[in-house]
mmCIF file of C-alpha atoms in Angstrom:
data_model
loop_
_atom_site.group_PDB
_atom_site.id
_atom_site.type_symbol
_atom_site.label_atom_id
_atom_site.label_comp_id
_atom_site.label_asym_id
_atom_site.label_seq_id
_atom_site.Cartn_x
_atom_site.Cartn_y
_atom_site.Cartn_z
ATOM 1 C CA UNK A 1 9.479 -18.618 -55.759
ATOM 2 C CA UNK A 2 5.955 -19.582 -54.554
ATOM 3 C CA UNK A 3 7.608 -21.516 -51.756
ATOM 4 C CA UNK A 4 9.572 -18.735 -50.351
ATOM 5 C CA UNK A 5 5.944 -16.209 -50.875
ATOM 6 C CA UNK A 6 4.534 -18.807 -48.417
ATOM 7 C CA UNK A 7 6.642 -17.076 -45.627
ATOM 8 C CA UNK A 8 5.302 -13.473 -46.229
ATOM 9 C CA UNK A 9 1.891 -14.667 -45.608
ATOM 10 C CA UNK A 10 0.221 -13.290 -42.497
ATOM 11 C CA UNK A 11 -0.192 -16.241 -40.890
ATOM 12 C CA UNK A 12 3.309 -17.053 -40.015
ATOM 13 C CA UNK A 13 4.952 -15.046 -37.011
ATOM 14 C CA UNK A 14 6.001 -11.563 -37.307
ATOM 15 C CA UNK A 15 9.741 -12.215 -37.085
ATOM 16 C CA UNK A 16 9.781 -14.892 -39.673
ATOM 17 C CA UNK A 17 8.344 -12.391 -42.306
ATOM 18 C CA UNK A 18 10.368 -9.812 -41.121
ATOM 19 C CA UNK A 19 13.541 -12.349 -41.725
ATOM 20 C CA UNK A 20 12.905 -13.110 -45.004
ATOM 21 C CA UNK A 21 12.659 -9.418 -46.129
ATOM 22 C CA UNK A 22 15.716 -8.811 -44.315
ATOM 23 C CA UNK A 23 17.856 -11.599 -45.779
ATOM 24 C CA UNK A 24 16.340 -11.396 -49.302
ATOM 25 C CA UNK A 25 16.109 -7.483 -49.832
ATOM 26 C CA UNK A 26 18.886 -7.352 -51.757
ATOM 27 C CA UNK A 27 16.733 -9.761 -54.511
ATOM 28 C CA UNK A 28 13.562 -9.313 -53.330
ATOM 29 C CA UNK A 29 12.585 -8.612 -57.412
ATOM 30 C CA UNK A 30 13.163 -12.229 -57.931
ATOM 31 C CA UNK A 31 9.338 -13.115 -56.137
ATOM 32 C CA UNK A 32 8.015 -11.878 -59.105
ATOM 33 C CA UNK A 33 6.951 -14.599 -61.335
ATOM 34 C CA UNK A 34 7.471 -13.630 -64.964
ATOM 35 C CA UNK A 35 4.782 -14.908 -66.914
ATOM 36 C CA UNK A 36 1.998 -14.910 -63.956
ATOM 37 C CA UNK A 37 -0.952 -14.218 -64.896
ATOM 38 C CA UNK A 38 -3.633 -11.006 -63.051
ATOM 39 C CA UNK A 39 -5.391 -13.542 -61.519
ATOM 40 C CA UNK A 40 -2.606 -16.192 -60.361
ATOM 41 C CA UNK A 41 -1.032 -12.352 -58.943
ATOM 42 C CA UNK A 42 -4.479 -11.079 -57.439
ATOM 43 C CA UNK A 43 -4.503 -14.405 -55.559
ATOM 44 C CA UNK A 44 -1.468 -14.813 -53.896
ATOM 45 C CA UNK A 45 -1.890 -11.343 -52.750
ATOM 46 C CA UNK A 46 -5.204 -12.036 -50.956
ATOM 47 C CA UNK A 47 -3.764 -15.128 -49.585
ATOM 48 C CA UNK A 48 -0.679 -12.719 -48.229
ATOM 49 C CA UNK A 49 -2.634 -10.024 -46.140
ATOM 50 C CA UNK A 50 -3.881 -10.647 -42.883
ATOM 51 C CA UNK A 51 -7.376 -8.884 -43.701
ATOM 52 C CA UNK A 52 -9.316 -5.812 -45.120
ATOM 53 C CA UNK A 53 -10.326 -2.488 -43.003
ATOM 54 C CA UNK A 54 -10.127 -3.927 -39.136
ATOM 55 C CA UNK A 55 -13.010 -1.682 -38.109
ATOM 56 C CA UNK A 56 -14.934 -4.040 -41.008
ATOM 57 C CA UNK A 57 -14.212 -7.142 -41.122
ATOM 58 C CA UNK A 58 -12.453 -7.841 -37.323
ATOM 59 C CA UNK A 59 -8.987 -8.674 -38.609
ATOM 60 C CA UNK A 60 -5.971 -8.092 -36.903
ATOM 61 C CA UNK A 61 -3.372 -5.113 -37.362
ATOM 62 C CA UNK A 62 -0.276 -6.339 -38.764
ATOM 63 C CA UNK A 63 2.470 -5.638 -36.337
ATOM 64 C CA UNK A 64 5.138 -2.573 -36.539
ATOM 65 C CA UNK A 65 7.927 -5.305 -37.461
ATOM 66 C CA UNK A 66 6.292 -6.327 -40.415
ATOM 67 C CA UNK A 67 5.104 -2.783 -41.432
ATOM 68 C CA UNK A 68 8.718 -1.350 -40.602
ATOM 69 C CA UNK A 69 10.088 -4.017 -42.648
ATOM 70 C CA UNK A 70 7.858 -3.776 -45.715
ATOM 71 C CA UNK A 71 8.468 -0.305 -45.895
ATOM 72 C CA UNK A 72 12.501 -0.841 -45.845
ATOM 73 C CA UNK A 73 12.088 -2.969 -48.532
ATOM 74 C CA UNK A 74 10.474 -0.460 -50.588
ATOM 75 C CA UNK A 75 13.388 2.420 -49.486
ATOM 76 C CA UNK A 76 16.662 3.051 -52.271
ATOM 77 C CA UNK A 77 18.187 -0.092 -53.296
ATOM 78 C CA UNK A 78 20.588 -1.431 -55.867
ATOM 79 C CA UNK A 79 18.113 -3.196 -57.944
ATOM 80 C CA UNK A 80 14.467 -1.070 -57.112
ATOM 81 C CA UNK A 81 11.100 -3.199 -57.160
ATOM 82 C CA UNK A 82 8.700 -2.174 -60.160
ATOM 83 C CA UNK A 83 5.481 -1.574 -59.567
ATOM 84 C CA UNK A 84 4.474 -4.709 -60.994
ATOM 85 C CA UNK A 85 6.715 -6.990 -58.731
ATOM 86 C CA UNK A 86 4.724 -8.802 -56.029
ATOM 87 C CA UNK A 87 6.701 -7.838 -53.369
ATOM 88 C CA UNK A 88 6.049 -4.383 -54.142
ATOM 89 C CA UNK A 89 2.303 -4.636 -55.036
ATOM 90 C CA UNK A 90 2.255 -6.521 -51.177
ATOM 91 C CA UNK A 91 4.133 -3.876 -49.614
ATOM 92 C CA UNK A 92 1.881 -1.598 -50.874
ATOM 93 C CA UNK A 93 -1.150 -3.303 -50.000
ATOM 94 C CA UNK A 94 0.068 -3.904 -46.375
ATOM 95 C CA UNK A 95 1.028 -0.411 -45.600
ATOM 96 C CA UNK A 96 -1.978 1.173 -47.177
ATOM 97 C CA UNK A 97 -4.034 -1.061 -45.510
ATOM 98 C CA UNK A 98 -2.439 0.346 -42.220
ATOM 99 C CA UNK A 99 -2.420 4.338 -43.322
ATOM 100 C CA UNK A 100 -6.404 3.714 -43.950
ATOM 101 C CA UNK A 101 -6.830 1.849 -40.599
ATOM 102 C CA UNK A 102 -4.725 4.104 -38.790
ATOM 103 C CA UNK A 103 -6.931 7.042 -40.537
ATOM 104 C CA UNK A 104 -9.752 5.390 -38.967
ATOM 105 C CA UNK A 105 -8.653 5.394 -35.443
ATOM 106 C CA UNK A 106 -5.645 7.515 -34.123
ATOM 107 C CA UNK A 107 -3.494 10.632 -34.824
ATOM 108 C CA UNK A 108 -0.716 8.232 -33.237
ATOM 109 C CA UNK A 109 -0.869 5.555 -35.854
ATOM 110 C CA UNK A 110 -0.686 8.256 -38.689
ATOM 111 C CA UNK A 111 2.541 9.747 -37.140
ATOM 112 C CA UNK A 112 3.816 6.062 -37.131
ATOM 113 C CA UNK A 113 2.892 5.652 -40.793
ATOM 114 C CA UNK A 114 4.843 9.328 -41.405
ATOM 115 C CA UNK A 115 8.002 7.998 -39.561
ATOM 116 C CA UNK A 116 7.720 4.596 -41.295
ATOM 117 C CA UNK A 117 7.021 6.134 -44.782
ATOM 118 C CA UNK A 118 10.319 9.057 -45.066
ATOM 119 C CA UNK A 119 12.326 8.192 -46.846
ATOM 120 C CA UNK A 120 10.367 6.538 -49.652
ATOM 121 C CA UNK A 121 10.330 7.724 -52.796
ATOM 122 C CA UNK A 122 7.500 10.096 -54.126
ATOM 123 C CA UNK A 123 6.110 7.484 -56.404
ATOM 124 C CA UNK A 124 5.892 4.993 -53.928
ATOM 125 C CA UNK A 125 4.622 6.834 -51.162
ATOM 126 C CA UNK A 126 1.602 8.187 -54.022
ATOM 127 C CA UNK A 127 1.337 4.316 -54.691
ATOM 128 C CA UNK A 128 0.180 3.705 -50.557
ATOM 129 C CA UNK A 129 -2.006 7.204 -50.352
ATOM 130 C CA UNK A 130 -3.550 6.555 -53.294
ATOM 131 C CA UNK A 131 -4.396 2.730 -52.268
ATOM 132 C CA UNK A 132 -5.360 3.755 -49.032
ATOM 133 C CA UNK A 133 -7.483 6.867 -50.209
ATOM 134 C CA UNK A 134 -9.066 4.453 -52.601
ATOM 135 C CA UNK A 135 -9.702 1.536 -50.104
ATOM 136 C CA UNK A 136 -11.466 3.834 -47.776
ATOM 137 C CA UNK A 137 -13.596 5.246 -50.328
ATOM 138 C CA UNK A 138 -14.709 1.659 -51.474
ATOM 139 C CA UNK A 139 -16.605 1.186 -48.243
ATOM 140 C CA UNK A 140 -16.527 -2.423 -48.743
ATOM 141 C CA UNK A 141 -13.262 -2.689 -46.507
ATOM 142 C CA UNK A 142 -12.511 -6.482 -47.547
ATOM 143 C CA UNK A 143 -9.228 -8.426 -48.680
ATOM 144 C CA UNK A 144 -10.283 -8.546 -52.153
ATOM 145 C CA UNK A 145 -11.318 -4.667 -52.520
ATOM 146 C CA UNK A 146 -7.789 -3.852 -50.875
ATOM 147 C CA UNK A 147 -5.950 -5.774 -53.285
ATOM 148 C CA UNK A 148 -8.353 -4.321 -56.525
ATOM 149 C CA UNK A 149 -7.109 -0.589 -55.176
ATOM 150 C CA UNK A 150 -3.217 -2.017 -55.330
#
């Protein structure tokens, strides 16, 4: 499980993270670790996102491949992601990430974030909002205040 996290992290290329979501969406639930602890979880997820607020801390956007994927894998499935699955507490920290950067900048990233987000359901897209909303209000714009708002 841990070995196949280590190709979600930000620092491999777009299409390989965008592969693995593909080809394991239909069991993405099984990157949860059962008996993980907060801050085993907390960890991982720091080491997974490529940085806080951009207009902060100088970190990259993540690119529309990995945002378009991340939000697929959050869309109606067989077997849905709970809220406490890592993938899903990931995907929610990467796209709310981008709806508070994107808040920051352009109207043209928030239509982006609009198209990328239909289609989700109403808990998850509260979930990213709420993240985002909360991120933005922290100020603080780093990895670790992200993933405390997830």
């Amino acid at each position: 499980t841990n070995f196949i996290r280590l190709f979600l992290r930000h620092d491999f290329p777009a299409k390989i993270i965008t592969d693995v979501l593909t080809k394991l969406y239909p069991i993405l639930h099984v990157l949860t670790i059962e008996e993980e602890d907060k801050k085993s979880l907390v960890f991982s997820l720091i080491q997974s996102i490529s940085g806080g607020l951009p207009s902060l801390d100088s970190s990259r956007r993540d690119p529309s491949s990995v945002l378009d994927s991340f939000s697929l894998s959050l869309k109606k499935r067989d077997k849905e992601l709970s809220r406490n699955d890592y993938v899903y507490l990931l995907a929610i920290a990467v796209l709310s990430r981008n709806l508070a950067s994107s808040s920051q900048r352009c109207d043209c990233g928030l239509q982006a974030m609009k198209n990328r987000l239909s289609g989700v359901s109403s808990i998850v897209f509260y979930d990213i909002t709420r993240a985002a909303e909360k991120f933005l209000r922290s100020g603080v714009g780093t990895k670790d205040s992200l993933i405390s708002c997830v």
